[in-house]
Tab-separated table of C-alpha atoms in Angstrom:
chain	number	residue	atom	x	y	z
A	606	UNK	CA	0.000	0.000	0.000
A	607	UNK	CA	1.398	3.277	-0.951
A	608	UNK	CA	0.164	6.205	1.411
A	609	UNK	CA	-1.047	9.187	-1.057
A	610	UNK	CA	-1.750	11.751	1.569
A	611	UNK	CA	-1.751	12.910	5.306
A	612	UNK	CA	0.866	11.746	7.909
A	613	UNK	CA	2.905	9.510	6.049
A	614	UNK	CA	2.607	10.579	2.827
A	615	UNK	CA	4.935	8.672	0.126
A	616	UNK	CA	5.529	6.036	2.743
A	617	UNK	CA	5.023	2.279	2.025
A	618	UNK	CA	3.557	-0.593	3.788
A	619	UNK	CA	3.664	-4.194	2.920
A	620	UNK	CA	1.687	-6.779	4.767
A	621	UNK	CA	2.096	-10.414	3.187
A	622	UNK	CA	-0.053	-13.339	4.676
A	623	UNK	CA	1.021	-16.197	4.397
A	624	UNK	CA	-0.015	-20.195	5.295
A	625	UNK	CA	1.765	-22.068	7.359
A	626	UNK	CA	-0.938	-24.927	7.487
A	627	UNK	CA	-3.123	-26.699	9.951
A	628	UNK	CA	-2.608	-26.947	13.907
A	629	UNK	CA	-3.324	-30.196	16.113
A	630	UNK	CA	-6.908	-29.051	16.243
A	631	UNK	CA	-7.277	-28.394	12.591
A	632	UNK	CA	-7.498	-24.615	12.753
A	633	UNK	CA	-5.143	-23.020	10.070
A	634	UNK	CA	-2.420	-21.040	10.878
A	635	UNK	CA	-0.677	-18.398	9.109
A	636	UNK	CA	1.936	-16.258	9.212
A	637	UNK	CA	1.821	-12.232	8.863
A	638	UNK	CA	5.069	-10.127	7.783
A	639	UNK	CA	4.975	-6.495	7.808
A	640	UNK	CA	7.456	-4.168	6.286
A	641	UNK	CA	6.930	-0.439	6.433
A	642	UNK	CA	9.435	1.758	4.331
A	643	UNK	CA	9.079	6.128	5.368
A	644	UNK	CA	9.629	8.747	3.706
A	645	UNK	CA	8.874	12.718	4.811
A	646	UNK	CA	9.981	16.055	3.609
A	647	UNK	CA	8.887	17.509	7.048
A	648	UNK	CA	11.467	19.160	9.094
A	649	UNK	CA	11.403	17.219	12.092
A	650	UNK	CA	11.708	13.501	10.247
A	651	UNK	CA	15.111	13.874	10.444
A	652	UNK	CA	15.031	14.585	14.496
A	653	UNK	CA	12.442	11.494	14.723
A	654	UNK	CA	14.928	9.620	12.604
A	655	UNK	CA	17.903	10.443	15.412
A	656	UNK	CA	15.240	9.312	17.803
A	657	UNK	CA	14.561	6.265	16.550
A	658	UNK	CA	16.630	3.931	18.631
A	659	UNK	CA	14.637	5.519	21.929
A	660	UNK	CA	10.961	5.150	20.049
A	661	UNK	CA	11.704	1.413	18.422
A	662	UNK	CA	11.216	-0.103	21.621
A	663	UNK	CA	7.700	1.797	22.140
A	664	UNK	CA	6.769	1.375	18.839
A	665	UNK	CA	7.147	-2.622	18.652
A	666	UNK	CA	5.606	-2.582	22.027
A	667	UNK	CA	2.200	-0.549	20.002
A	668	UNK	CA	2.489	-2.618	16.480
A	669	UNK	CA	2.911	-5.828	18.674
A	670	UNK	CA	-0.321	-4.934	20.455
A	671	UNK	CA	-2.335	-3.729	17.418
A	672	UNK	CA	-1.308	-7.137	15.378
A	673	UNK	CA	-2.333	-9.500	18.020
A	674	UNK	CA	-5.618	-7.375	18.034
A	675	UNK	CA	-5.772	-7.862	14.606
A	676	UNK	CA	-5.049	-11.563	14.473
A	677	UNK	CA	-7.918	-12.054	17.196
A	678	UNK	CA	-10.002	-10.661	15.353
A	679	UNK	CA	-9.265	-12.319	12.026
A	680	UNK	CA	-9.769	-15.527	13.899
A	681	UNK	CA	-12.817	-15.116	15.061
A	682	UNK	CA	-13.949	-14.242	11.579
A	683	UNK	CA	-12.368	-17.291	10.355
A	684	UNK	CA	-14.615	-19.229	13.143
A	685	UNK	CA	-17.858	-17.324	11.812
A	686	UNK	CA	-16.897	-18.150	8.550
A	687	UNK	CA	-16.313	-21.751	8.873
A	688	UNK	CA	-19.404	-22.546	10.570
A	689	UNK	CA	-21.650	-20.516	8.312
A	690	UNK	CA	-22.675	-18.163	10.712
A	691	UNK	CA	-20.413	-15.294	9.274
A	692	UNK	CA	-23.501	-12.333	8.820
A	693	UNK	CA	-23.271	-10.996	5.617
């Protein structure tokens, strides 16, 4: 995905999905890869850039939350799905 405007414009992200298989159970699993590539003419990019050692830590800590929110969620879809009860 290639951000066209707002925070973040001309910054990339690249989220690949990909199957791993079935678990004991039967459930598939899969695994998620993210890659995000930034880019800003703003001013103070370059002082969050000379920041970014202090931030990573923080920011893995928010990303790590947000993708297991994101894989709970896509699992319970998953469940819907798979026992025709998804609505819609």
């Amino acid at each position: 995905m290639h951000i066209t405007e707002g925070e973040g414009a001309g910054s990339t992200v690249e989220t690949h999905a990909t199957p791993l298989g079935a678990d004991d159970t039967g459930r598939p699993r899969t695994a998620v890869i993210e890659a995000v590539i930034a880019a800003s003419n703003r001013p103070g990019f370059g002082v969050a850039r000379l920041a970014a050692p202090l931030l990573r830590p923080l920011a893995r800590t928010a990303a790590s939350r947000l993708w297991r929110d994101d894989l709970a969620y896509a699992e319970r879809r998953w469940q819907l799905r798979s026992t025709g009860r998804f609505p819609g």
